[in-house]
Each structure stands twice: as structure tokens, then as C-alpha cells.
Coordinates of C-alpha atoms in Angstrom, one line a residue:
X1 CA 20.5 67.6 68.1
X2 CA 17.6 68.7 66.1
X3 CA 14.2 68.7 67.8
X4 CA 11.4 66.4 66.6
X5 CA 8.3 68.1 65.3
X6 CA 5.3 66.0 66.1
X7 CA 3.0 68.1 63.9
X8 CA 5.1 67.5 60.8
X9 CA 5.3 63.8 61.7
X10 CA 1.6 63.4 61.7
X11 CA 1.1 65.2 58.4
X12 CA 3.8 63.1 56.7
X13 CA 3.2 59.7 58.2
X14 CA -0.5 59.3 57.5
X15 CA -0.2 59.4 53.7
X16 CA 2.7 57.0 53.8
X17 CA 0.6 54.5 55.8
X18 CA -2.3 54.7 53.4
X19 CA 0.0 54.1 50.4
X20 CA 1.5 51.0 52.2
X21 CA -2.0 49.7 53.0
X22 CA -3.0 50.1 49.3
X23 CA 0.1 48.2 48.2
X24 CA -0.5 45.4 50.6
X25 CA -4.1 45.1 49.6
X26 CA -3.1 45.0 45.9
X27 CA -0.5 42.3 46.7
X28 CA -3.1 40.3 48.6
X29 CA -5.5 40.6 45.6
X30 CA -2.8 39.4 43.2
X31 CA -2.0 36.5 45.5
X32 CA -5.7 35.5 45.5
X33 CA -5.9 35.6 41.7
X34 CA -2.6 33.6 41.4
X35 CA -4.0 31.0 43.9
X36 CA -7.2 30.7 41.9
X37 CA -5.2 30.4 38.7
X38 CA -3.1 27.6 40.1
X39 CA -6.1 25.8 41.5
X40 CA -7.9 26.0 38.1
X41 CA -4.8 24.8 36.3
X42 CA -4.4 21.8 38.7
X43 CA -8.1 21.0 38.4
X44 CA -7.8 21.0 34.6
X45 CA -4.8 18.8 34.7
X46 CA -6.5 16.4 37.1
X47 CA -9.6 16.3 34.9
X48 CA -7.5 15.7 31.8
X49 CA -5.7 12.8 33.5
X50 CA -8.9 11.3 34.8
X51 CA -10.6 11.6 31.4
X52 CA -7.6 10.0 29.8
X53 CA -7.7 7.1 32.1
X54 CA -11.5 6.7 31.6
X55 CA -11.2 6.7 27.8
X56 CA -8.1 4.5 27.8
X57 CA -9.7 1.7 29.8
X58 CA -10.3 -1.5 27.9
X59 CA -10.7 -5.2 28.4
X60 CA -9.3 -7.8 26.0
X61 CA -10.0 -11.5 25.7
X62 CA -7.6 -14.0 24.0
X63 CA -7.9 -17.7 23.5
X64 CA -5.1 -20.2 22.5
X65 CA -7.3 -21.8 19.8
X66 CA -10.8 -21.1 18.4
X67 CA -11.6 -24.5 16.9
X68 CA -11.6 -27.2 19.5
X69 CA -13.0 -30.7 20.1
X70 CA -15.1 -31.9 23.1
X71 CA -12.7 -32.6 25.9
X72 CA -10.1 -30.0 24.8
X73 CA -8.9 -27.6 27.5
X74 CA -9.1 -23.9 26.3
X75 CA -6.7 -21.4 27.8
X76 CA -8.3 -17.9 28.1
X77 CA -6.5 -14.7 29.0
X78 CA -8.5 -11.7 30.1
X79 CA -6.4 -8.5 30.4
X80 CA -7.1 -4.9 31.3
X81 CA -4.9 -1.9 30.5
X82 CA -5.5 -0.5 34.0
X83 CA -5.0 -1.9 37.5
X84 CA -8.1 -2.9 39.5
X85 CA -8.8 -4.8 42.6
X86 CA -12.3 -5.8 41.4
X87 CA -13.1 -9.5 40.8
X88 CA -14.9 -10.0 37.5
X89 CA -18.1 -12.0 37.3
X90 CA -17.4 -15.2 35.4
X91 CA -20.8 -16.8 36.1
X92 CA -21.9 -16.1 32.5
X93 CA -19.3 -18.7 31.3
X94 CA -20.8 -21.6 33.3
X95 CA -23.7 -22.1 30.9
X96 CA -21.5 -23.4 28.1
X97 CA -18.1 -24.1 29.8
X98 CA -16.7 -25.8 32.8
X99 CA -14.2 -23.5 34.6
X100 CA -11.3 -25.7 35.6
X101 CA -9.1 -23.0 37.1
X102 CA -8.6 -19.3 37.5
X103 CA -5.4 -17.4 38.3
X104 CA -5.0 -13.6 38.8
X105 CA -1.9 -11.5 38.4
X106 CA -1.0 -7.8 38.2
X107 CA 1.8 -6.1 36.4
X108 CA 3.4 -2.6 36.5
X109 CA 5.6 -1.2 33.7
X110 CA 7.6 2.0 33.6
X111 CA 9.1 2.6 30.2
X112 CA 10.8 5.9 29.4
X113 CA 9.0 7.5 32.3
X114 CA 5.6 6.3 31.2
X115 CA 3.7 4.4 33.9
X116 CA 1.3 1.6 32.9
X117 CA -0.4 -1.0 35.1
X118 CA -2.3 -4.2 34.1
X119 CA -4.5 -6.7 35.6
X120 CA -4.8 -10.2 34.2
X121 CA -6.9 -13.4 34.7
X122 CA -5.9 -16.8 33.3
X123 CA -8.8 -19.2 32.9
X124 CA -8.9 -22.9 31.8
X125 CA -12.2 -23.8 30.3
X126 CA -13.7 -27.0 28.9
X127 CA -16.7 -26.9 26.5
X128 CA -19.9 -28.5 27.7
X129 CA -21.5 -29.0 24.2
X130 CA -20.9 -29.0 20.5
X131 CA -21.5 -26.0 18.4
X132 CA -20.5 -22.3 18.3
X133 CA -20.1 -21.4 22.0
X134 CA -19.7 -17.8 23.1
X135 CA -17.5 -16.3 25.7
X136 CA -19.9 -13.4 26.8
X137 CA -18.7 -9.8 27.4
X138 CA -16.7 -9.6 30.6
X139 CA -17.3 -6.3 32.5
X140 CA -14.5 -5.0 34.8
X141 CA -15.1 -1.6 36.3
X142 CA -16.5 0.7 33.5
X143 CA -14.9 -1.3 30.7
X144 CA -16.3 -4.3 28.9
X145 CA -14.8 -6.9 26.5
X146 CA -16.2 -8.0 23.2
X147 CA -17.9 -11.4 22.9
X148 CA -15.7 -14.3 21.6
X149 CA -16.9 -17.3 19.6
X150 CA -15.4 -20.8 20.1
X151 CA -16.2 -23.5 17.5
X152 CA -16.6 -26.9 19.2
X153 CA -16.8 -30.2 17.3
X154 CA -17.3 -33.7 18.5
X155 CA -14.4 -35.7 19.9
X156 CA -12.8 -37.9 17.2
X157 CA -11.5 -40.3 19.8
X158 CA -14.0 -43.2 20.3
X159 CA -15.6 -42.8 23.7
X160 CA -14.8 -45.7 26.1
X161 CA -11.8 -46.9 24.1
X162 CA -8.9 -47.6 26.4
X163 CA -5.9 -45.3 25.8
X164 CA -2.5 -45.8 27.2
X165 CA 0.0 -43.3 28.7
X166 CA 0.6 -42.0 25.2
X167 CA -0.9 -42.3 21.7
X168 CA -0.7 -40.6 18.3
X169 CA -3.6 -39.7 16.0
X170 CA -4.1 -38.0 12.6
X171 CA -7.0 -36.8 10.6
X172 CA -8.0 -34.6 7.7
X173 CA -10.8 -32.1 7.3
X174 CA -11.9 -33.3 3.9
X175 CA -12.2 -36.8 2.4
X176 CA -13.3 -35.9 -1.1
X177 CA -11.7 -32.6 -2.1
X178 CA -11.3 -31.2 -5.6
X179 CA -8.0 -31.2 -7.3
X180 CA -5.8 -28.3 -6.0
X181 CA -8.3 -27.7 -3.2
X182 CA -6.8 -27.0 0.3
X183 CA -6.9 -30.0 2.7
X184 CA -5.8 -29.7 6.4
X185 CA -3.9 -32.6 7.8
X186 CA -3.6 -32.6 11.7
X187 CA -1.3 -34.8 13.7
X188 CA -1.6 -35.0 17.5
X189 CA 0.6 -36.6 20.1
X190 CA -1.1 -37.3 23.5
X191 CA 0.7 -38.2 26.7
X192 CA 0.3 -38.5 30.5
X193 CA 3.0 -37.5 32.9
X194 CA 6.0 -35.4 31.9
X195 CA 7.3 -35.1 28.4
X196 CA 11.1 -35.6 28.2
X197 CA 12.0 -35.6 24.5
X198 CA 10.9 -36.9 21.1
X199 CA 10.8 -36.2 17.4
X200 CA 8.4 -36.5 14.6
X201 CA 9.0 -36.4 10.9
X202 CA 6.9 -34.2 8.5
X203 CA 4.3 -36.3 6.6
X204 CA 4.7 -37.1 2.9
X205 CA 2.0 -36.0 0.5
X206 CA 2.4 -37.7 -2.8
X207 CA 1.6 -35.6 -5.9
X208 CA 0.6 -32.6 -3.7
X209 CA 2.0 -29.2 -2.6
X210 CA 2.2 -28.9 1.2
X211 CA 2.7 -26.0 3.6
X212 CA 3.1 -26.2 7.4
X213 CA 0.4 -24.2 9.2
X214 CA 1.0 -24.9 12.9
X215 CA 4.1 -26.4 14.5
X216 CA 4.0 -28.2 17.9
X217 CA 1.0 -26.3 19.4
X218 CA 0.6 -27.4 23.1
X219 CA -2.6 -27.7 25.1
X220 CA -4.5 -30.2 27.3
X221 CA -7.4 -32.5 26.6
X222 CA -9.7 -34.6 28.7
X223 CA -10.0 -38.1 27.2
X224 CA -12.2 -40.6 29.1
X225 CA -11.7 -38.8 32.4
X226 CA -7.9 -38.6 32.0
X227 CA -6.2 -35.2 31.4
X228 CA -3.6 -35.6 28.6
X229 CA -1.0 -33.1 27.4
X230 CA -1.4 -32.7 23.6
X231 CA 1.2 -31.5 21.0
X232 CA -0.4 -30.7 17.7
X233 CA 1.0 -30.1 14.1
X234 CA -1.1 -29.0 11.1
X235 CA -0.2 -29.0 7.4
X236 CA -2.2 -27.7 4.4
X237 CA -1.7 -29.7 1.2
X238 CA -3.1 -29.3 -2.3
X239 CA -3.5 -32.5 -4.4
X240 CA -2.3 -31.9 -7.9
X241 CA -4.0 -35.0 -9.5
X242 CA -7.5 -36.4 -9.2
X243 CA -8.2 -39.9 -8.1
X244 CA -7.3 -42.0 -5.0
X245 CA -4.7 -40.6 -2.6
X246 CA -3.2 -42.2 0.4
X247 CA -1.4 -40.5 3.3
X248 CA 1.0 -43.0 4.8
X249 CA 1.1 -43.8 8.6
X250 CA 2.9 -41.3 10.8
X251 CA 5.2 -42.3 13.8
X252 CA 6.5 -40.6 16.9
X253 CA 9.5 -41.7 18.9
X254 CA 10.4 -40.3 22.3
X255 CA 10.4 -40.6 26.1
X256 CA 8.1 -39.6 28.9
X257 CA 8.2 -39.9 32.6
X258 CA 5.0 -41.5 33.9
X259 CA 4.2 -42.6 37.5
X260 CA 7.8 -42.1 38.5
X261 CA 9.3 -44.2 35.7
X262 CA 11.0 -43.3 32.4
X263 CA 9.1 -44.8 29.5
X264 CA 10.1 -45.2 25.8
X265 CA 7.4 -44.1 23.4
X266 CA 6.8 -45.5 19.9
X267 CA 3.4 -44.6 18.6
X268 CA 2.0 -44.8 15.0
X269 CA -1.1 -43.7 13.2
X270 CA -3.2 -45.5 10.6
X271 CA -3.0 -44.6 6.9
X272 CA -5.6 -42.1 5.5
X273 CA -7.4 -42.5 2.2
X274 CA -9.1 -39.7 0.3
X275 CA -10.7 -39.4 -3.2
X276 CA -9.6 -36.3 -5.1
X277 CA -12.3 -35.0 -7.5
X278 CA -11.5 -33.5 -10.9
X279 CA -12.4 -30.0 -12.0
X280 CA -16.1 -29.8 -13.0
X281 CA -16.8 -30.1 -16.7
X282 CA -18.8 -26.9 -16.9
X283 CA -16.0 -24.8 -15.4
X284 CA -14.8 -22.2 -18.0
X285 CA -11.8 -23.7 -19.9
X286 CA -10.1 -20.4 -20.5
X287 CA -10.1 -19.5 -16.8
X288 CA -7.6 -20.4 -14.1
X289 CA -9.0 -23.2 -11.7
X290 CA -9.5 -21.6 -8.3
X291 CA -11.2 -23.9 -5.7
X292 CA -11.5 -21.7 -2.7
X293 CA -13.7 -20.8 0.3
X294 CA -13.8 -17.1 -0.8
X295 CA -12.3 -14.9 -3.5
X296 CA -12.4 -11.1 -3.6
X297 CA -11.1 -8.8 -6.4
X298 CA -10.6 -5.1 -5.8
X299 CA -8.7 -2.2 -7.3
X300 CA -7.5 1.3 -6.5
X301 CA -7.0 4.0 -9.2
X302 CA -4.7 6.9 -8.6
X303 CA -4.9 9.7 -11.1
X304 CA -3.8 13.3 -11.4
X305 CA -6.5 16.0 -11.9
X306 CA -6.9 16.6 -14.8
X307 CA -5.4 13.6 -16.7
X308 CA -3.4 14.6 -19.7
X309 CA -1.6 12.8 -22.5
X310 CA 1.7 11.4 -21.2
X311 CA 0.6 11.4 -17.5
X312 CA 1.0 8.2 -15.5
X313 CA -2.1 6.6 -14.0
X314 CA -1.4 4.0 -11.3
X315 CA -3.9 1.2 -10.9
X316 CA -3.4 -1.3 -8.1
X317 CA -5.2 -4.7 -8.4
X318 CA -5.7 -7.0 -5.4
X319 CA -6.9 -10.6 -5.6
X320 CA -7.5 -12.4 -2.3
X321 CA -8.4 -16.0 -1.6
X322 CA -9.2 -18.1 1.4
X323 CA -7.9 -21.7 1.1
X324 CA -5.4 -21.2 -1.7
X325 CA -1.7 -20.4 -2.0
X326 CA -0.7 -17.1 -3.6
X327 CA 1.2 -19.2 -6.3
X328 CA -2.2 -20.6 -7.3
X329 CA -3.7 -17.2 -8.0
X330 CA -3.6 -16.3 -11.7
X331 CA -1.5 -13.5 -13.2
X332 CA -3.3 -10.5 -14.5
X333 CA -3.1 -10.1 -18.3
X334 CA -2.4 -6.7 -19.7
X335 CA -1.9 -5.4 -23.2
X336 CA -1.8 -2.0 -24.8
X337 CA -5.2 -0.7 -25.9
X338 CA -6.2 2.1 -28.3
X339 CA -5.4 5.3 -26.5
X340 CA -3.0 4.1 -23.8
X341 CA 0.0 2.0 -23.0
X342 CA 0.3 -0.4 -20.1
X343 CA 3.4 -1.0 -18.0
X344 CA 2.8 -3.7 -15.2
X345 CA 5.1 -4.0 -12.2
X346 CA 6.1 -7.3 -10.8
X347 CA 3.3 -8.9 -8.8
X348 CA 3.7 -9.3 -5.0
X349 CA 2.5 -12.6 -3.5
X350 CA 1.6 -12.9 0.1
X351 CA 0.6 -15.9 2.2
X352 CA -0.9 -15.7 5.8
X353 CA -1.2 -18.8 7.9
X354 CA -4.2 -19.1 10.1
X355 CA -5.9 -21.8 12.2
X356 CA -8.5 -22.3 9.5
X357 CA -6.0 -22.5 6.6
X358 CA -4.1 -20.2 4.3
X359 CA -5.1 -16.7 3.3
X360 CA -3.4 -15.5 0.1
X361 CA -3.1 -12.3 -1.9
X362 CA -1.7 -11.2 -5.2
X363 CA -1.0 -7.5 -5.4
X364 CA 0.0 -5.8 -8.7
X365 CA 0.5 -2.2 -9.7
X366 CA 0.1 -1.1 -13.3
X367 CA 1.2 2.2 -14.9
X368 CA -1.2 3.4 -17.6
X369 CA 0.0 6.1 -19.9
X370 CA -2.6 7.8 -22.2
X371 CA -1.3 8.4 -25.7
X372 CA -4.1 10.5 -27.1
X373 CA -6.7 13.0 -25.9
X374 CA -10.4 12.0 -25.4
X375 CA -12.2 9.3 -23.6
X376 CA -10.0 6.3 -22.6
X377 CA -11.8 3.2 -21.3
X378 CA -10.0 0.7 -19.1
X379 CA -11.5 -2.8 -19.9
X380 CA -13.4 -4.8 -17.3
X381 CA -11.5 -7.5 -15.4
X382 CA -13.2 -10.9 -14.6
X383 CA -12.0 -13.7 -12.4
X384 CA -13.9 -17.0 -12.2
X385 CA -13.6 -19.3 -9.2
X386 CA -15.2 -22.4 -7.7
X387 CA -16.9 -22.0 -4.3
X388 CA -16.0 -25.1 -2.3
X389 CA -18.6 -24.3 0.4
X390 CA -21.5 -24.3 -2.1
X391 CA -20.0 -26.3 -5.0
X392 CA -20.9 -23.5 -7.4
X393 CA -19.2 -21.4 -10.0
X394 CA -18.9 -17.8 -9.0
X395 CA -17.4 -14.7 -10.6
X396 CA -15.6 -11.6 -9.4
X397 CA -15.7 -8.6 -11.8
X398 CA -14.2 -5.1 -11.9
X399 CA -16.4 -2.9 -14.1
X400 CA -14.7 -1.0 -16.9
X401 CA -13.7 2.6 -16.1
X402 CA -13.7 5.6 -18.4
X403 CA -11.2 8.4 -18.0
X404 CA -11.2 11.8 -19.7
X405 CA -7.8 12.7 -21.1
X406 CA -6.8 16.2 -22.0
X407 CA -4.1 17.1 -24.5
X408 CA -0.6 17.4 -23.3
X409 CA 0.4 20.8 -21.9
X410 CA 2.7 22.7 -24.2
X411 CA 5.6 23.4 -21.8
X412 CA 7.2 25.9 -24.2
X413 CA 7.7 29.1 -22.3
X414 CA 7.3 32.5 -23.8
X415 CA 10.9 33.9 -24.1
X416 CA 9.7 37.3 -23.1
X417 CA 8.1 35.9 -19.9
X418 CA 11.6 35.3 -18.4
X419 CA 12.4 39.0 -18.7
X420 CA 9.1 40.1 -17.1
X421 CA 9.8 42.4 -14.2
X422 CA 8.5 41.8 -10.7
X423 CA 5.2 43.3 -9.9
X424 CA 5.4 46.9 -8.8
X425 CA 2.8 48.7 -6.7
X426 CA 0.3 50.6 -8.8
X427 CA 1.1 53.9 -7.1
X428 CA 4.8 53.6 -7.8
X429 CA 4.1 52.7 -11.4
X430 CA 2.0 55.9 -11.8
X431 CA 4.6 58.1 -10.3
X432 CA 7.4 56.6 -12.5
X433 CA 5.3 57.0 -15.6
X434 CA 4.4 60.6 -14.9
X435 CA 8.0 61.5 -14.3
X436 CA 9.3 59.9 -17.5
X437 CA 6.7 61.1 -20.0
X438 CA 9.1 63.5 -21.6
X439 CA 11.9 60.9 -21.7
X440 CA 9.7 58.4 -23.5
X441 CA 8.6 61.0 -26.1
X442 CA 12.2 61.9 -26.9
X443 CA 13.2 58.2 -27.1
X444 CA 10.3 57.6 -29.5
X445 CA 11.4 60.2 -31.9
X446 CA 14.9 58.9 -31.8
X447 CA 13.8 55.4 -32.6
X448 CA 11.7 56.7 -35.6
X449 CA 14.8 58.4 -37.0
X450 CA 17.0 55.3 -36.5
X451 CA 14.3 53.1 -38.1
X452 CA 14.3 55.3 -41.2
X453 CA 18.1 55.2 -41.5
X454 CA 18.2 51.4 -41.0
X455 CA 15.4 51.0 -43.6
X456 CA 17.3 53.0 -46.2
X457 CA 20.5 51.0 -45.6
X458 CA 18.5 47.7 -45.9
X459 CA 17.1 48.8 -49.3
X460 CA 20.5 49.8 -50.5
X461 CA 22.0 46.4 -49.3
X462 CA 19.2 44.4 -50.9
X463 CA 19.8 46.1 -54.3
X464 CA 23.5 45.4 -54.1
X465 CA 23.4 41.9 -52.5
X466 CA 25.1 38.9 -54.0
X467 CA 22.7 36.3 -55.3
X468 CA 25.0 33.5 -54.2
X469 CA 24.8 34.5 -50.5
X470 CA 21.0 34.8 -50.7
X471 CA 20.8 31.3 -52.3
X472 CA 23.0 29.8 -49.6
X473 CA 21.0 31.5 -46.8
X474 CA 17.8 30.2 -48.3
X475 CA 19.2 26.7 -48.7
X476 CA 20.4 26.7 -45.1
X477 CA 17.1 28.0 -43.8
X478 CA 15.2 25.5 -45.9
X479 CA 17.4 22.7 -44.5
X480 CA 16.7 23.7 -40.9
X481 CA 13.0 24.0 -41.5
X482 CA 13.0 20.5 -42.9
X483 CA 14.5 19.1 -39.6
X484 CA 12.6 21.2 -37.1
X485 CA 9.3 22.9 -38.2
X486 CA 8.2 26.0 -36.4
X487 CA 5.7 24.2 -34.2
X488 CA 8.4 21.8 -32.8
X489 CA 10.5 24.4 -31.0
X490 CA 10.0 22.8 -27.7
X491 CA 11.2 19.4 -29.0
X492 CA 14.2 21.2 -30.7
X493 CA 15.1 22.9 -27.5
X494 CA 15.1 19.7 -25.5
X495 CA 17.2 17.9 -28.1
X496 CA 19.7 20.8 -28.1
X497 CA 19.9 20.6 -24.3
X498 CA 20.4 16.9 -24.5
X499 CA 23.4 17.4 -26.8
X500 CA 24.9 19.7 -24.1
X501 CA 24.4 17.0 -21.4
X502 CA 21.2 18.3 -19.9
X503 CA 19.0 15.2 -20.1
X504 CA 15.3 15.3 -19.2
X505 CA 13.7 11.9 -20.3
X506 CA 10.2 12.7 -19.1
X507 CA 10.0 16.1 -20.7
X508 CA 11.4 14.8 -23.9
X509 CA 8.9 11.9 -23.9
X510 CA 6.0 14.4 -23.5
X511 CA 7.3 16.5 -26.4
X512 CA 7.6 13.4 -28.5
X513 CA 3.9 12.5 -27.7
X514 CA 2.9 16.0 -28.8
X515 CA 4.9 15.6 -32.0
X516 CA 3.2 12.3 -32.7
X517 CA -0.2 13.9 -32.3
X518 CA 0.8 16.5 -34.9
X519 CA 2.3 13.9 -37.3
X520 CA 0.6 10.6 -36.7
X521 CA 2.0 9.1 -40.0
X522 CA 5.6 9.7 -39.2
X523 CA 7.6 6.8 -37.7
X524 CA 9.6 3.8 -38.5
X525 CA 10.8 0.6 -36.8
X526 CA 14.0 2.2 -35.4
X527 CA 12.1 5.2 -34.0
X528 CA 9.5 2.9 -32.4
X529 CA 12.2 0.7 -30.8
X530 CA 13.9 3.7 -29.3
X531 CA 10.6 5.1 -28.0
X532 CA 9.7 1.7 -26.5
X533 CA 13.0 1.7 -24.6
X534 CA 12.3 5.2 -23.2
X535 CA 8.8 4.2 -22.1
X536 CA 10.1 1.0 -20.4
X537 CA 12.5 3.3 -18.5
X538 CA 9.9 5.8 -17.4
X539 CA 7.1 3.4 -16.4
X540 CA 8.7 0.0 -15.8
X541 CA 12.0 1.0 -14.0
X542 CA 14.1 -0.4 -16.8
X543 CA 17.7 0.9 -17.4
X544 CA 18.0 3.6 -20.0
X545 CA 20.9 3.3 -22.4
X546 CA 23.0 6.5 -22.6
X547 CA 22.4 7.1 -26.3
X548 CA 18.6 6.6 -26.3
X549 CA 17.6 10.3 -26.0
X550 CA 20.1 11.3 -28.7
X551 CA 18.9 8.5 -31.0
X552 CA 15.3 9.6 -30.6
X553 CA 16.2 13.2 -31.5
X554 CA 18.2 12.0 -34.6
X555 CA 15.3 9.8 -35.6
X556 CA 12.8 12.6 -35.5
X557 CA 15.1 15.0 -37.4
X558 CA 15.5 12.4 -40.1
X559 CA 11.8 11.7 -40.3
X560 CA 11.0 15.4 -40.6
X561 CA 13.5 15.9 -43.3
X562 CA 12.6 12.8 -45.3
X563 CA 8.9 13.6 -45.3
X564 CA 9.5 17.2 -46.3
X565 CA 11.7 16.1 -49.2
X566 CA 9.2 13.4 -50.4
X567 CA 6.4 16.0 -50.3
X568 CA 8.4 18.4 -52.6
X569 CA 6.7 18.9 -56.0
X570 CA 8.2 20.4 -59.2
X571 CA 7.4 24.1 -59.7
X572 CA 6.5 24.6 -56.1
X573 CA 9.6 26.6 -55.3
X574 CA 10.6 29.8 -57.3
X575 CA 13.6 29.6 -59.6
X576 CA 16.7 31.6 -58.6
X577 CA 16.6 35.2 -59.7
X578 CA 20.1 35.1 -61.1
X579 CA 20.7 31.5 -62.3
X580 CA 23.9 32.3 -64.1
X581 CA 25.5 33.9 -61.1
X582 CA 24.4 31.0 -58.8
X583 CA 26.0 28.5 -61.1
X584 CA 29.1 30.5 -61.1

């Protein structure tokens, strides 16, 4: 057994202990940094979550109807997008409303792992006065709702008049409308107790267009101290003839349960008379008749930069009206102008039903294609309409717009460009050129010798050529030049590609526009008809017959040839050098 040397142990153990202590200290330091990093990360996540919750907080207020009568019961829903145990302060409502009831509820949703909680209050209010009443901002926590306006009118039911367990009433908002003006007809069925069943027939409006606005809207109303359940229907109708108009009585048949007994209901309204006014005499005769509360005309112009001949410019026109159907709005009239063609799309008509009536819109897109370079002016658009609120003639106008059009880009590509090598670093080019100087000098002398030989052979061939062959070549070259002049190479290339089955309608159309700019006098009815078919396809989504592009190419070739022949003058061309041999 080997003896243990204490001296050696001391000298070897001390450095090992120091190294271990250093390692442990370094580990503790790393752990402290890691702990700090984790705490900072968690703090940032917590701050982010809290800030998200703060910014996401909102309070919304919704009412079942905004136009009410005295005695109507308004249902109000106040909702937060967060959960709270705070009770809102509704004292601000008591100045203009009676609070008949308040109910609170909470809801939690988990959708696809996303947690969302809500708090909601359902209020039943009754207006205290006539006019525009305001539901003030409701503050819940740090969030606040927007104010809400309720329009209150007087009760059309005669106060003190005795009403039974059920009754039916009808009214209109206008008694002297203009012809084709919107009139709202409202039918209400009131009942006490429990409604079992019943039916009502839609009213008949003679010589008028009608549209249902609201169907069987339910709410409650206080009539002479008794709380009735109300079912309401609303129609908008538009008289098509001036003069007297009568809306016949309406009836309701059904059953209710009142005071523990089943009761048969048969209620009927009184007829309603109204006087329809004609269109004012001073209204412009050449304008569409538009009796509305409000009319707006806007447009949006989408162009490329820059605009060139043959480019398509999209103009979107929007005509909106309050109190009219979209079918009553006039169609926009378009026609080709000097410098551009117009291709309108089919107009889109939209109707939106609201509590106050109908909102309508006519939306139409137009493709505008410039046909010449220079300044192109889009004409102004004017719409006259009759303001039914002020009984005055008003006008909506879009000012004329001027667009600068540049010539069409010549898309013909330099044939040598396709053989252009890729870019080479300058240093590499210098090295290659220096290494090949001798080779280029030798090749240059070789090309000079070959050129001299070929020149001598060409002179010999020219002297011994046959006149017939030269005449034939000149005739063929002249024939080709008649059909396709030198500056129509792009058009010729596209027509040749079309013959091979490579059809590019848009590029061919641009080449034809360039050709028309060079030869404005060329053209006939057949060519114009084929060109119109191509334009209808490009800018109006019309089908393109298979032979249209080929027909256009043939038309242009014939036009080029016919004009060249007609412009030929006697003595303009040289006589053959050897007339006898040509005739032979």
C-alpha cells in the first residue's frame, strides 16, 4: 500500500478548490442573469397583456328603434367587451327618460382558445318629453360610450280615448307628397295579455310602387296608463300619378289570451287619403325627376402613370339618394368623344332599408381608352334633383377632368438586344480584351480579305445576272412593301404570329392604334367593324370571334396595298433595263 504524502496533497488540492469556487461563482452569476432575464420577459408580457386590455376596453349602446312616440317603451342594451363588477351610474338618464327596469348579465366565451368576457345591462326606458332626447355617455371603469340620440314625436292616439284589449292603427308620414316621392306607411297592432296567433295582409297601394321596410317589429307602449304589446309593419311606397290617392282600410284577424280567457280579434283601420303633387313646372325637362331628401354624386378615377394611347382608364361613378329606390336613379349617358372611346360596364343598383326609409345607390364603372396623344378632357357630369326637405331644385356636378396622354410605346424590340450578353465585371472584360488583342487583329485582316473576294464576286454576278430574275425580285419586294411598310414591322410581326396561332389581342390593338396615328386617312367600314369588335372584347368583356384578329390583319394589308397602288404615278418608276428580255 502506497503511503499518502500530505505535502503533495496540500499543494495539489488548493488550486483545485479555487477552480471549483470560480466555476460555482460563475454559475451563480449566470443564474442571476437568467433569473433577471426571465423576470424582465414576464414583466414585458404582463405589461403587454394589461395594455392590450386597456386599449381594447369599450362600451357600446344599442336601442331597438330610434324614432318613437310618447308612451313607447325603448329597449336599450349597454354592453362592454370586458367583465366588470362595477355598477354604472344611470342617473343621467332620469332627466329625459323614465327607467322602467334594469337587468344585468355577464357572459364568458372561449373560441379557439381565445378568452373573452362581457358585461351587459338591459334597460327599458320611456321618454318624458317630445323632441330629440339624448342617452348621455355611460362610463364603466375607464371606458365610456358615445351619446345616442332618440327622436320622440307626439302620440298619435287621442289621449283619454278608451281602447279595448286590442286595436289596429295606421298612418303615413306625408299627406301631400310629390309624384314618385317616398311615403312611409306604418301599421300597428296593439294588444293586452298574451298573443296567440294572427295574420295581416300587406296593404294595397294603387298606382304606386311599394317596398316592405320593416316586418313585424315588436315593442311595448303605454297607452292611457295601460301597457300594450305592439307589432309594427312599415312599407315605403312611391305614387306614380299625381292627384287624389286613397289607401284602403287594413284588417287584422287573430287570437289573444286576456284575463285568463281566449279572445277572437278582428280589428280594422280607417282609410287614409293623400294628395299627390305633380312635378314642379320649373324643373328641367331634360333631367330625370328625383324627389329625394339628399343626393350625392362622386367619382373615382384610376389611371396608370403615365397615360398612353391605348391604355385603359377606369372611372367609377357613384350616385346615392335618400328616399328613392335605385331603379328611380337615372342611367349615366356616355358617348365617344374626340380623343377617346368609352366602354361602360353594367350598372350595379343597391337598396338599403333603414328605419327612416330607403337608401339607394347606382354604381357604374367605365373604361376610357385614349385614341390620340395630347390633352384629353372628360366632360362634366351634372345631376339635377328636387330637395323634398326644402322644396327647392338642387344640382350635383362633377367637374370636367383633363388628362395628359402620351403616344403609345413602340413595343418593337431591337433584334440585337436579344443577343446581348449578360453583364461582365469590368476587370474581367479588361483581362479578356488584353489577352485577345492579337486574335482580333488577325481576324480583322481575315475579314478584310474575305470582303474583297465577296465584293469581286458580287460585281461579276451583277454583270452576268439575268434581267428576268431581277425584275421578279423587284416586283416581289415592291409587293411586300405595299402590304407592310418598313415602319409597320411590329404590326407585321404580330400578324405573322397570329397566323401561327400566337394570339395577343391587346398588343395587336396597340399596334393598330399606332398604325392609325401614322395613317389617319386609311380605313373602311369593314375595318372599322372588326376594330369595334376587338375594342368591345378588350374593354367591355364581349366575346371575341376567332377570326377577328386575322380579319384585321388582312384589312390593314389590303388598305396598305390599295393606297400604295392608287398613289402610283406614271414615270415615277424606272423602266426595265432590258425590256426585250423581260418580255421574253
